[in-house]
Amino acid sequence: MPNTPSKPDINCPVPAPENTGFFTSQQSQLNVTRQDKFILVMTIPDILKPILKKENRVCNGGNLERLEMSIWGFVVPELQINKIQIPYSGQTLKFSGHSRPSVPTVSVNYTVDNRFDNYYILYKWLDIQNDEIYSQFDYKGMNPESSGHLCDYATTFTVYAIDEYNKPTAKWDYIGAFPTILGAVNANYRDSKEMESTFSFDCSQIKMSLL
């Protein structure tokens, strides 16, 4: 009888589905032939939580602390250190500038769950930055203490790389992150394909760790 891959360790940094809210895809992570071998975990900002609680239909999970979903494609942006070039004696010497340029925008491919929970949370995240009707920050005033500062709408996004035994091998922390583009939903009920979409986010810093 073939060996069965062991279950993830209880100390695994990837939260178990039963302990997290909005785990909307659960997309056969043990099937190594699938493309969704990355997990994205986004901490939901406090300003967004009252808006989600007011919805007539509570989003899947009922936990407003974070949005977790399997993603089947993302790009780690190019990381750079600025350089200084100084002409000297007919040549050009190069030195480290000991500084970094801004982090490029990060794009993510994901599967839209059949209740549109993950899509809706991203949609409202954009909405608090600029209301779709009144074009103001947090126009509805769900959080009276919000002022439009970065700390009001930016959090930490973490992407985990999962190996063939469903264990995390590496993670990327995107610090000061917030969504900026919500892509189109590719839906066709005439075939059996899952609905797919993309979204992009920006951040201030990136930290990678091996697990």
XYZ file of N, CA, C and O in Angstrom:
844
model
N 0.857 -1.198 0.000
C 0.000 0.000 0.000
C 0.882 1.234 0.000
O 1.805 1.348 0.810
N 0.660 2.164 -0.894
C 1.554 3.318 -0.971
C 1.445 4.179 0.277
O 0.414 4.229 0.936
N 2.575 4.850 0.557
C 2.586 5.732 1.713
C 1.686 6.933 1.464
O 1.669 7.496 0.377
N 0.955 7.317 2.489
C 0.084 8.481 2.399
C 0.818 9.695 2.959
O 1.390 9.618 4.046
N 0.862 10.802 2.227
C 1.545 11.985 2.751
C 0.971 12.380 4.104
O -0.241 12.319 4.330
N 1.857 12.740 5.013
C 1.426 13.104 6.354
C 0.684 14.431 6.338
O 0.862 15.252 5.451
N -0.166 14.602 7.352
C -0.898 15.853 7.464
C 0.051 16.955 7.931
O 1.087 16.681 8.523
N -0.310 18.225 7.655
C 0.548 19.319 8.099
C 0.745 19.303 9.601
O -0.144 18.935 10.360
N 1.927 19.705 10.024
C 2.236 19.772 11.443
C 1.320 20.782 12.125
O 0.947 21.801 11.543
N 0.951 20.534 13.375
C 0.041 21.442 14.075
C 0.690 22.800 14.305
O -0.002 23.797 14.538
N 2.015 22.854 14.256
C 2.714 24.126 14.421
C 2.967 24.826 13.102
O 3.670 25.820 13.043
N 2.412 24.286 12.036
C 2.591 24.867 10.717
C 2.092 26.303 10.713
O 0.997 26.579 11.204
N 2.861 27.265 10.158
C 2.428 28.668 10.175
C 1.247 28.958 9.283
O 0.646 30.002 9.383
N 0.890 28.033 8.370
C -0.306 28.233 7.557
C -1.517 27.871 8.392
O -1.634 26.731 8.844
N -2.437 28.786 8.659
C -3.574 28.481 9.544
C -4.435 27.364 8.981
O -4.618 27.246 7.770
N -4.935 26.519 9.874
C -5.846 25.466 9.451
C -7.169 26.074 9.033
O -7.607 27.066 9.596
N -7.833 25.508 8.012
C -9.074 26.098 7.517
C -10.138 26.296 8.578
O -10.836 27.280 8.569
N -10.241 25.352 9.541
C -11.300 25.470 10.519
C -11.047 26.599 11.515
O -11.946 26.965 12.263
N -9.836 27.152 11.533
C -9.511 28.211 12.475
C -9.461 29.582 11.819
O -9.051 30.545 12.442
N -9.811 29.680 10.560
C -9.709 30.948 9.865
C -11.012 31.267 9.173
O -11.767 30.386 8.780
N -11.261 32.534 9.007
C -12.428 32.961 8.273
C -12.119 33.119 6.803
O -10.959 33.303 6.412
N -13.150 33.012 5.974
C -13.046 33.282 4.550
C -12.112 32.325 3.826
O -11.530 32.679 2.822
N -11.951 31.104 4.342
C -11.201 30.100 3.572
C -12.166 29.548 2.543
O -12.844 28.565 2.763
N -12.245 30.215 1.407
C -13.369 30.013 0.516
C -13.102 29.032 -0.606
O -14.027 28.643 -1.307
N -11.853 28.629 -0.821
C -11.596 27.807 -2.002
C -11.344 26.343 -1.660
O -11.936 25.455 -2.258
N -10.488 26.065 -0.674
C -10.176 24.693 -0.282
C -9.981 23.822 -1.528
O -10.652 22.818 -1.742
N -9.036 24.183 -2.351
C -8.955 23.689 -3.716
C -8.003 22.497 -3.877
O -7.023 22.559 -4.596
N -8.304 21.397 -3.220
C -7.544 20.161 -3.421
C -6.048 20.392 -3.260
O -5.252 20.051 -4.126
N -5.653 20.949 -2.133
C -4.250 21.291 -1.960
C -3.352 20.055 -1.915
O -2.159 20.154 -2.180
N -3.913 18.894 -1.588
C -3.104 17.688 -1.558
C -2.842 17.137 -2.955
O -2.017 16.251 -3.129
N -3.537 17.626 -3.941
C -3.357 17.167 -5.313
C -2.242 17.985 -5.943
O -2.430 19.142 -6.315
N -1.063 17.385 -6.082
C 0.099 18.142 -6.532
C 0.012 18.514 -7.994
O 0.818 19.291 -8.483
N -0.941 17.957 -8.730
C -1.070 18.343 -10.130
C -1.824 19.652 -10.284
O -1.843 20.218 -11.369
N -2.451 20.126 -9.212
C -3.163 21.385 -9.293
C -2.184 22.545 -9.270
O -1.045 22.435 -8.816
N -2.633 23.697 -9.730
C -1.762 24.859 -9.806
C -1.743 25.662 -8.515
O -0.841 26.474 -8.319
N -2.726 25.462 -7.646
C -2.846 26.335 -6.479
C -1.976 25.834 -5.325
O -2.463 25.333 -4.339
N -0.669 25.996 -5.462
C 0.266 25.572 -4.432
C 0.828 26.753 -3.655
O 1.911 26.700 -3.092
N 0.097 27.830 -3.627
C 0.446 28.990 -2.821
C -0.789 29.398 -2.028
O -1.916 29.279 -2.505
N -0.576 29.857 -0.817
C -1.659 30.350 0.023
C -1.376 31.805 0.364
O -0.263 32.152 0.785
N -2.366 32.640 0.171
C -2.255 34.063 0.486
C -3.106 34.355 1.714
O -4.286 34.008 1.754
N -2.499 34.976 2.705
C -3.191 35.361 3.933
C -3.085 36.876 4.067
O -1.981 37.425 4.095
N -4.248 37.547 4.147
C -4.273 39.000 4.250
C -5.003 39.393 5.526
O -6.146 38.993 5.735
N -4.347 40.140 6.375
C -4.989 40.664 7.576
C -5.972 41.757 7.163
O -5.612 42.673 6.425
N -7.218 41.654 7.617
C -8.236 42.632 7.252
C -8.115 43.863 8.156
O -8.048 43.731 9.377
N -8.061 45.051 7.579
C -7.935 46.258 8.418
C -9.176 46.478 9.273
O -10.292 46.106 8.896
N -8.984 47.108 10.424
C -10.088 47.328 11.358
C -11.214 48.143 10.743
O -12.394 47.919 11.041
N -10.878 49.080 9.883
C -11.897 49.946 9.301
C -12.870 49.167 8.416
O -14.020 49.575 8.216
N -12.425 48.024 7.900
C -13.258 47.244 6.991
C -14.207 46.291 7.734
O -15.251 45.907 7.209
N -13.861 45.912 8.950
C -14.635 44.904 9.675
C -16.084 45.325 9.942
O -17.003 44.520 9.750
N -16.362 46.557 10.392
C -17.771 46.932 10.607
C -18.599 46.884 9.332
O -19.789 46.568 9.372
N -17.988 47.188 8.191
C -18.713 47.144 6.923
C -19.119 45.718 6.597
O -20.243 45.450 6.180
N -18.218 44.775 6.795
C -18.522 43.378 6.502
C -19.553 42.819 7.484
O -20.390 41.997 7.110
N -19.536 43.265 8.720
C -20.500 42.785 9.708
C -21.916 43.242 9.394
O -22.885 42.585 9.761
N -22.058 44.353 8.695
C -23.392 44.890 8.409
C -24.076 44.191 7.248
O -25.262 44.403 7.014
N -23.326 43.373 6.492
C -23.924 42.729 5.336
C -25.036 41.768 5.758
O -24.957 41.125 6.801
N -26.081 41.663 4.939
C -27.187 40.755 5.227
C -26.729 39.303 5.259
O -27.229 38.489 6.013
N -25.780 38.985 4.399
C -25.230 37.624 4.379
C -23.789 37.682 4.865
O -22.926 38.256 4.226
N -23.533 37.102 6.026
C -22.180 37.119 6.575
C -21.274 36.298 5.670
O -21.625 35.201 5.244
N -20.112 36.839 5.380
C -19.174 36.129 4.510
C -18.759 34.809 5.144
O -18.790 34.643 6.365
N -18.341 33.897 4.315
C -18.018 32.542 4.732
C -16.996 32.536 5.861
O -15.945 33.129 5.753
N -17.310 31.867 6.944
C -16.378 31.727 8.048
C -16.718 32.588 9.238
O -16.525 32.202 10.368
N -17.219 33.810 8.993
C -17.590 34.673 10.090
C -16.429 35.277 10.845
O -16.616 36.027 11.791
N -15.197 34.961 10.476
C -14.016 35.500 11.132
C -13.526 36.682 10.318
O -13.154 36.533 9.163
N -13.526 37.853 10.926
C -13.176 39.065 10.192
C -11.719 39.461 10.383
O -11.351 40.583 10.066
N -10.902 38.568 10.894
C -9.520 38.929 11.159
C -8.647 38.854 9.916
O -7.727 39.638 9.746
N -8.934 37.907 9.033
C -8.069 37.752 7.864
C -8.800 37.033 6.746
O -9.761 36.291 6.970
N -8.327 37.289 5.547
C -8.811 36.614 4.354
C -7.721 35.654 3.902
O -6.586 36.052 3.680
N -8.072 34.392 3.803
C -7.117 33.365 3.368
C -7.666 32.665 2.145
O -8.828 32.269 2.119
N -6.843 32.529 1.113
C -7.298 31.830 -0.076
C -6.109 31.239 -0.820
O -4.993 31.743 -0.751
N -6.385 30.144 -1.514
C -5.388 29.546 -2.382
C -5.281 30.372 -3.651
O -6.289 30.816 -4.200
N -4.073 30.567 -4.100
C -3.837 31.303 -5.335
C -3.029 30.423 -6.264
O -2.230 29.585 -5.827
N -3.266 30.548 -7.548
C -2.574 29.679 -8.503
C -1.534 30.426 -9.328
O -0.983 29.900 -10.269
N -1.239 31.631 -8.932
C -0.181 32.345 -9.620
C 0.070 33.691 -8.986
O -0.859 34.428 -8.674
N 1.313 33.980 -8.698
C 1.682 35.315 -8.254
C 3.136 35.552 -8.627
O 3.883 34.617 -8.917
N 3.532 36.782 -8.667
C 4.876 37.144 -9.089
C 5.566 37.882 -7.954
O 5.024 38.864 -7.436
N 6.734 37.380 -7.567
C 7.555 38.122 -6.625
C 8.250 39.228 -7.418
O 8.966 38.947 -8.380
N 8.018 40.473 -7.084
C 8.576 41.547 -7.903
C 10.099 41.600 -7.821
O 10.712 41.067 -6.902
N 10.663 42.246 -8.796
C 12.111 42.429 -8.831
C 12.547 43.300 -7.663
O 11.938 44.333 -7.372
N 13.595 42.875 -6.987
C 14.134 43.617 -5.856
C 15.478 44.219 -6.258
O 16.314 43.539 -6.863
N 15.676 45.465 -5.913
C 16.870 46.168 -6.356
C 17.509 46.933 -5.203
O 16.857 47.275 -4.218
N 18.799 47.197 -5.383
C 19.535 48.152 -4.565
C 20.043 49.231 -5.510
O 20.627 48.922 -6.554
N 19.789 50.484 -5.182
C 20.269 51.569 -6.032
C 21.790 51.592 -6.065
O 22.451 51.274 -5.070
N 22.323 51.953 -7.213
C 23.776 52.032 -7.364
C 24.188 53.460 -7.691
O 23.398 54.267 -8.181
N 25.434 53.752 -7.401
C 26.024 55.051 -7.715
C 27.168 54.816 -8.685
O 28.007 53.930 -8.477
N 27.214 55.591 -9.756
C 28.270 55.473 -10.757
C 29.112 56.757 -10.749
O 28.566 57.856 -10.857
N 30.420 56.588 -10.623
C 31.327 57.735 -10.555
C 32.404 57.572 -11.624
O 33.190 56.613 -11.582
N 32.453 58.476 -12.619
C 33.532 58.425 -13.620
C 34.881 58.695 -12.962
O 35.020 59.596 -12.121
N 35.868 57.877 -13.318
C 37.195 58.054 -12.734
C 38.249 57.532 -13.696
O 38.204 56.363 -14.101
N 39.149 58.376 -14.085
C 40.315 58.002 -14.871
C 39.933 57.227 -16.137
O 40.496 56.185 -16.443
N 38.940 57.754 -16.848
C 38.548 57.129 -18.109
C 37.643 55.921 -17.963
O 37.260 55.311 -18.968
N 37.281 55.559 -16.748
C 36.371 54.446 -16.519
C 35.256 54.889 -15.571
O 35.243 56.043 -15.115
N 34.343 53.991 -15.300
C 33.240 54.303 -14.392
C 33.220 53.278 -13.273
O 33.110 52.071 -13.525
N 33.371 53.754 -12.065
C 33.325 52.889 -10.894
C 31.909 52.867 -10.339
O 31.200 53.877 -10.374
N 31.489 51.719 -9.845
C 30.141 51.563 -9.314
C 30.201 51.242 -7.826
O 31.043 50.462 -7.372
N 29.282 51.832 -7.089
C 29.191 51.638 -5.651
C 27.727 51.410 -5.279
O 26.809 51.836 -5.987
N 27.517 50.744 -4.171
C 26.158 50.584 -3.673
C 25.645 51.921 -3.157
O 26.358 52.654 -2.457
N 24.401 52.223 -3.506
C 23.793 53.438 -2.988
C 23.185 53.256 -1.607
O 22.686 54.210 -1.013
N 23.230 52.011 -1.102
C 22.677 51.698 0.227
C 21.225 52.177 0.364
O 20.803 52.630 1.429
N 20.469 52.056 -0.718
C 19.058 52.438 -0.690
C 18.303 51.585 -1.704
O 18.911 50.943 -2.561
N 16.984 51.579 -1.598
C 16.143 50.777 -2.483
C 15.116 51.671 -3.174
O 14.599 52.616 -2.560
N 14.773 51.341 -4.411
C 13.636 52.027 -5.046
C 12.329 51.474 -4.494
O 12.319 50.509 -3.721
N 11.217 52.057 -4.885
C 9.925 51.582 -4.410
C 9.652 50.179 -4.939
O 10.115 49.791 -6.016
N 8.893 49.410 -4.180
C 8.558 48.041 -4.566
C 7.531 48.081 -5.698
O 6.522 48.778 -5.598
N 7.753 47.330 -6.778
C 6.764 47.312 -7.872
C 5.434 46.704 -7.425
O 5.345 45.995 -6.420
N 4.395 46.986 -8.186
C 3.079 46.418 -7.929
C 3.107 44.900 -8.096
O 3.755 44.379 -9.001
N 2.411 44.188 -7.217
C 2.360 42.727 -7.237
C 0.998 42.286 -7.768
O -0.040 42.785 -7.324
N 0.991 41.349 -8.710
C -0.249 40.824 -9.281
C -0.466 39.389 -8.826
O 0.492 38.614 -8.718
N -1.730 39.033 -8.582
C -2.091 37.709 -8.061
C -3.224 37.136 -8.904
O -4.178 37.852 -9.236
N -3.137 35.852 -9.246
C -4.224 35.124 -9.896
C -4.906 34.248 -8.846
O -4.234 33.559 -8.083
N -6.219 34.262 -8.826
C -6.930 33.472 -7.824
C -8.254 32.984 -8.398
O -8.730 33.483 -9.425
N -8.829 32.001 -7.719
C -10.133 31.472 -8.087
C -11.206 32.144 -7.243
O -11.105 32.185 -6.017
N -12.225 32.680 -7.904
C -13.330 33.326 -7.192
C -14.219 32.236 -6.599
O -14.670 31.335 -7.324
N -14.456 32.273 -5.287
C -15.296 31.241 -4.693
C -16.739 31.416 -5.148
O -17.155 32.496 -5.597
N -17.528 30.354 -5.030
C -18.868 30.372 -5.618
C -19.853 31.257 -4.869
O -20.976 31.455 -5.330
N -19.440 31.814 -3.730
C -20.282 32.788 -3.017
C -19.752 34.215 -3.175
O -20.286 35.146 -2.596
N -18.670 34.365 -3.917
C -18.047 35.666 -4.187
C -17.543 36.344 -2.913
O -17.369 37.568 -2.888
N -17.293 35.580 -1.856
C -16.814 36.187 -0.619
C -15.461 36.866 -0.800
O -15.276 38.020 -0.393
N -14.492 36.127 -1.366
C -13.159 36.716 -1.489
C -13.160 37.922 -2.422
O -12.498 38.928 -2.181
N -13.943 37.849 -3.500
C -14.033 38.986 -4.419
C -14.654 40.195 -3.718
O -14.177 41.332 -3.866
N -15.710 39.967 -2.935
C -16.415 41.075 -2.295
C -15.534 41.788 -1.266
O -15.567 43.018 -1.159
N -14.764 41.032 -0.515
C -13.888 41.650 0.478
C -12.866 42.548 -0.203
O -12.589 43.672 0.234
N -12.294 42.084 -1.311
C -11.346 42.917 -2.053
C -12.049 44.151 -2.620
O -11.488 45.253 -2.630
N -13.276 43.952 -3.098
C -14.058 45.070 -3.645
C -14.290 46.154 -2.581
O -14.101 47.354 -2.829
N -14.697 45.747 -1.376
C -14.942 46.720 -0.317
C -13.640 47.343 0.169
O -13.634 48.493 0.632
N -12.541 46.613 0.060
C -11.243 47.160 0.453
C -10.882 48.331 -0.461
O -10.335 49.343 -0.004
N -11.166 48.200 -1.741
C -10.968 49.322 -2.653
C -11.946 50.450 -2.336
O -11.602 51.639 -2.414
N -13.169 50.074 -1.972
C -14.225 51.053 -1.759
C -13.926 51.976 -0.591
O -14.276 53.165 -0.617
N -13.305 51.449 0.475
C -13.007 52.330 1.610
C -11.919 53.335 1.258
O -11.844 54.407 1.871
N -11.088 53.012 0.274
C -10.060 53.959 -0.140
C -10.651 55.095 -0.972
O -10.173 56.236 -0.923
N -11.674 54.763 -1.758
C -12.372 55.771 -2.551
C -13.775 55.254 -2.825
O -13.944 54.328 -3.609
N -14.772 55.843 -2.154
C -16.146 55.374 -2.272
C -16.609 55.426 -3.725
O -16.366 56.396 -4.446
N -17.305 54.338 -4.153
C -17.670 54.229 -5.563
C -18.691 55.273 -6.003
O -18.838 55.544 -7.199
N -19.413 55.868 -5.049
C -20.421 56.877 -5.384
C -19.930 58.289 -5.076
O -20.006 59.192 -5.913
N -19.399 58.475 -3.877
C -19.063 59.816 -3.414
C -17.587 60.169 -3.558
O -17.187 61.285 -3.251
N -16.779 59.210 -3.983
C -15.357 59.447 -4.268
C -14.625 60.074 -3.080
O -13.866 61.023 -3.215
N -14.854 59.500 -1.897
C -14.167 59.950 -0.705
C -13.662 58.742 0.071
O -14.162 57.630 -0.093
N -12.700 58.977 0.950
C -12.208 57.904 1.801
C -13.221 57.609 2.892
O -13.680 58.519 3.587
N -13.591 56.337 3.040
C -14.496 55.885 4.098
C -15.681 56.839 4.231
O -15.997 57.319 5.315
N -16.346 57.104 3.112
C -17.438 58.085 3.131
C -18.521 57.726 4.143
O -19.096 58.597 4.791
N -18.809 56.449 4.284
C -19.902 56.023 5.148
C -19.569 56.167 6.630
O -20.415 55.995 7.491
N -18.303 56.466 6.940
C -17.933 56.737 8.320
C -18.105 55.564 9.246
O -18.522 55.728 10.395
N -17.806 54.352 8.771
C -17.978 53.175 9.610
C -17.021 53.193 10.792
O -17.264 52.585 11.820
N -15.891 53.870 10.644
C -14.932 53.973 11.733
C -14.620 55.453 11.963
O -13.851 56.048 11.215
N -15.227 56.091 12.969
C -15.055 57.536 13.172
C -13.608 57.947 13.393
O -13.260 59.110 13.171
N -12.759 57.013 13.848
C -11.377 57.369 14.143
C -10.476 57.289 12.917
O -9.318 57.651 12.977
N -10.996 56.812 11.806
C -10.175 56.693 10.608
C -9.943 58.060 9.990
O -10.806 58.943 10.027
N -8.775 58.240 9.425
C -8.419 59.535 8.847
C -7.788 59.413 7.476
O -7.353 60.401 6.919
N -7.747 58.206 6.935
C -7.149 58.029 5.619
C -5.659 57.800 5.646
O -5.018 57.759 4.593
N -5.077 57.652 6.836
C -3.656 57.357 6.937
C -3.388 55.922 6.483
O -4.282 55.073 6.478
N -2.148 55.638 6.140
C -1.778 54.309 5.657
C -2.179 53.216 6.642
O -2.653 52.147 6.238
N -2.041 53.468 7.929
C -2.347 52.447 8.925
C -3.829 52.103 8.963
O -4.212 51.076 9.513
N -4.687 52.942 8.382
C -6.124 52.674 8.390
C -6.518 51.591 7.393
O -7.506 50.880 7.612
N -5.818 51.500 6.271
C -6.249 50.586 5.212
C -5.166 49.614 4.752
O -5.439 48.715 3.957
N -3.930 49.765 5.226
C -2.841 48.878 4.819
C -2.535 47.885 5.931
O -2.567 48.229 7.120
N -2.257 46.640 5.548
C -1.920 45.601 6.512
C -0.744 44.796 5.962
O -0.061 45.224 5.036
N -0.528 43.618 6.517
C 0.514 42.721 6.032
C -0.118 41.579 5.242
O -1.037 40.922 5.738
N 0.351 41.365 4.021
C -0.042 40.220 3.203
C 1.091 39.202 3.268
O 2.266 39.570 3.155
N 0.748 37.921 3.420
C 1.760 36.867 3.472
C 1.417 35.788 2.454
O 0.286 35.295 2.433
N 2.395 35.439 1.622
C 2.233 34.355 0.657
C 3.104 33.188 1.106
O 4.308 33.351 1.346
N 2.476 31.998 1.242
C 3.191 30.775 1.614
C 3.333 29.889 0.385
O 2.353 29.662 -0.338
N 4.538 29.379 0.165
C 4.761 28.367 -0.866
C 4.603 26.998 -0.220
O 5.190 26.720 0.835
N 3.795 26.121 -0.852
C 3.461 24.813 -0.292
C 4.114 23.725 -1.139
O 4.041 23.758 -2.374
N 4.749 22.739 -0.475
C 5.396 21.668 -1.230
C 4.405 20.546 -1.535
O 3.211 20.635 -1.238
N 4.905 19.448 -2.128
C 4.025 18.358 -2.549
C 3.412 17.607 -1.376
O 2.476 16.821 -1.557
N 3.944 17.817 -0.162
C 3.369 17.191 1.025
C 2.498 18.171 1.811
O 2.202 17.950 2.979
N 2.136 19.273 1.159
C 1.243 20.265 1.751
C 1.859 20.949 2.962
O 1.161 21.334 3.897
N 3.165 21.087 2.954
C 3.867 21.785 4.025
C 4.463 23.075 3.479
O 4.966 23.107 2.350
N 4.436 24.151 4.255
C 5.011 25.415 3.786
C 6.529 25.342 3.747
O 7.153 24.783 4.654
N 7.104 25.870 2.704
C 8.559 25.853 2.552
C 9.180 27.244 2.588
O 10.358 27.390 2.898
N 8.402 28.253 2.244
C 8.903 29.623 2.239
C 7.722 30.563 2.357
O 6.576 30.190 2.087
N 7.997 31.780 2.784
C 6.935 32.773 2.850
C 7.504 34.141 2.511
O 8.689 34.424 2.693
N 6.626 34.977 1.958
C 6.949 36.359 1.640
C 5.974 37.254 2.382
O 4.756 37.128 2.221
N 6.483 38.151 3.226
C 5.657 39.127 3.920
C 5.704 40.446 3.159
O 6.786 41.009 2.939
N 4.540 40.912 2.750
C 4.413 42.200 2.074
C 3.870 43.189 3.100
O 2.712 43.120 3.490
N 4.711 44.093 3.540
C 4.401 44.975 4.659
C 3.844 46.296 4.144
O 4.343 46.862 3.174
N 2.808 46.782 4.818
C 2.158 48.006 4.372
C 1.420 47.810 3.067
O 1.443 48.680 2.193
N 0.725 46.668 2.925
C 0.099 46.297 1.653
C -1.379 46.670 1.626
O -2.065 46.633 2.646
N -1.853 46.983 0.430
C -3.271 47.279 0.219
C -3.599 47.051 -1.250
O -2.781 47.319 -2.130
N -4.791 46.519 -1.563
C -5.157 46.253 -2.955
C -5.386 47.552 -3.711
O -5.927 48.527 -3.172
N -4.985 47.554 -4.983
C -5.140 48.747 -5.820
C -5.880 48.459 -7.117
O -6.411 49.375 -7.735
N -5.908 47.203 -7.559
C -6.613 46.832 -8.786
C -7.359 45.531 -8.533
O -6.788 44.572 -8.013
N -8.629 45.500 -8.898
C -9.435 44.278 -8.838
C -9.811 43.915 -10.263
O -10.523 44.654 -10.944
N -9.294 42.787 -10.731
C -9.449 42.407 -12.124
C -10.848 41.932 -12.462
O -11.712 41.745 -11.598
N -11.054 41.715 -13.757
C -12.343 41.227 -14.244
C -12.567 39.790 -13.787
O -11.620 39.039 -13.536
N -13.846 39.412 -13.668
C -14.216 38.035 -13.349
C -14.504 37.307 -14.649
O -15.368 37.728 -15.420
N -13.763 36.230 -14.890
C -13.952 35.446 -16.103
C -14.917 34.303 -15.805
O -14.528 33.264 -15.290
N -16.210 34.516 -16.101
C -17.244 33.535 -15.778
C -17.920 33.050 -17.056
O -18.285 33.845 -17.917
N -18.047 31.731 -17.161
C -18.749 31.128 -18.293
C -19.425 29.863 -17.787
O -18.768 28.837 -17.572
N -20.728 29.920 -17.577
C -21.443 28.783 -17.010
C -21.705 27.690 -18.049
O -22.330 26.682 -17.738
N -21.229 27.871 -19.267
C -21.405 26.841 -20.288
C -20.301 25.790 -20.223
O -20.370 24.782 -20.909
N -19.285 26.030 -19.438
C -18.264 25.007 -19.231
C -18.073 24.808 -17.732
O -18.670 25.491 -16.914
N -17.227 23.863 -17.381
C -17.069 23.479 -15.969
C -15.897 24.186 -15.293
O -15.562 23.858 -14.163
N -15.282 25.127 -15.953
C -14.137 25.803 -15.371
C -14.571 26.696 -14.214
O -15.652 27.271 -14.215
N -13.685 26.805 -13.209
C -13.954 27.686 -12.089
C -13.774 29.136 -12.516
O -13.010 29.442 -13.428
N -14.472 30.039 -11.857
C -14.326 31.459 -12.154
C -12.961 31.946 -11.671
O -12.548 31.641 -10.555
N -12.301 32.689 -12.503
C -10.969 33.174 -12.191
C -10.923 34.694 -12.293
O -11.703 35.303 -13.026
N -10.012 35.256 -11.539
C -9.830 36.698 -11.587
C -8.408 37.021 -11.133
O -7.618 36.120 -10.814
N -8.103 38.289 -11.117
C -6.801 38.762 -10.663
C -7.012 39.979 -9.775
O -8.055 40.634 -9.816
N -6.032 40.256 -8.958
C -6.000 41.547 -8.293
C -4.542 41.932 -8.072
O -3.641 41.087 -8.101
N -4.315 43.202 -7.921
C -2.960 43.717 -7.718
C -2.924 44.514 -6.424
O -3.927 45.118 -6.021
N -1.778 44.478 -5.778
C -1.626 45.269 -4.568
C -0.246 45.911 -4.546
O 0.678 45.480 -5.243
N -0.137 46.943 -3.767
C 1.130 47.635 -3.566
C 1.522 47.541 -2.106
O 0.672 47.370 -1.225
N 2.810 47.649 -1.859
C 3.308 47.569 -0.489
C 4.568 48.409 -0.377
O 5.101 48.912 -1.373
N 5.036 48.545 0.847
C 6.229 49.359 1.102
C 7.484 48.510 1.232
O 8.570 48.950 0.859
N 7.335 47.291 1.784
C 8.507 46.457 2.046
C 8.176 44.998 1.794
O 7.008 44.594 1.882
N 9.200 44.195 1.486
C 9.055 42.748 1.309
C 10.114 42.045 2.146
O 11.296 42.440 2.151
N 9.680 41.019 2.861
C 10.609 40.201 3.639
C 10.355 38.733 3.316
O 9.228 38.257 3.434
N 11.395 38.009 2.923
C 11.271 36.577 2.620
C 11.918 35.752 3.729
O 12.964 36.135 4.264
N 11.270 34.617 4.043
C 11.806 33.708 5.051
C 11.645 32.276 4.572
O 10.659 31.940 3.926
N 12.623 31.420 4.895
C 12.506 29.986 4.651
C 11.894 29.338 5.880
O 12.201 29.705 7.015
N 11.044 28.349 5.667
C 10.331 27.716 6.782
C 10.781 26.269 6.951
O 11.250 25.658 6.004
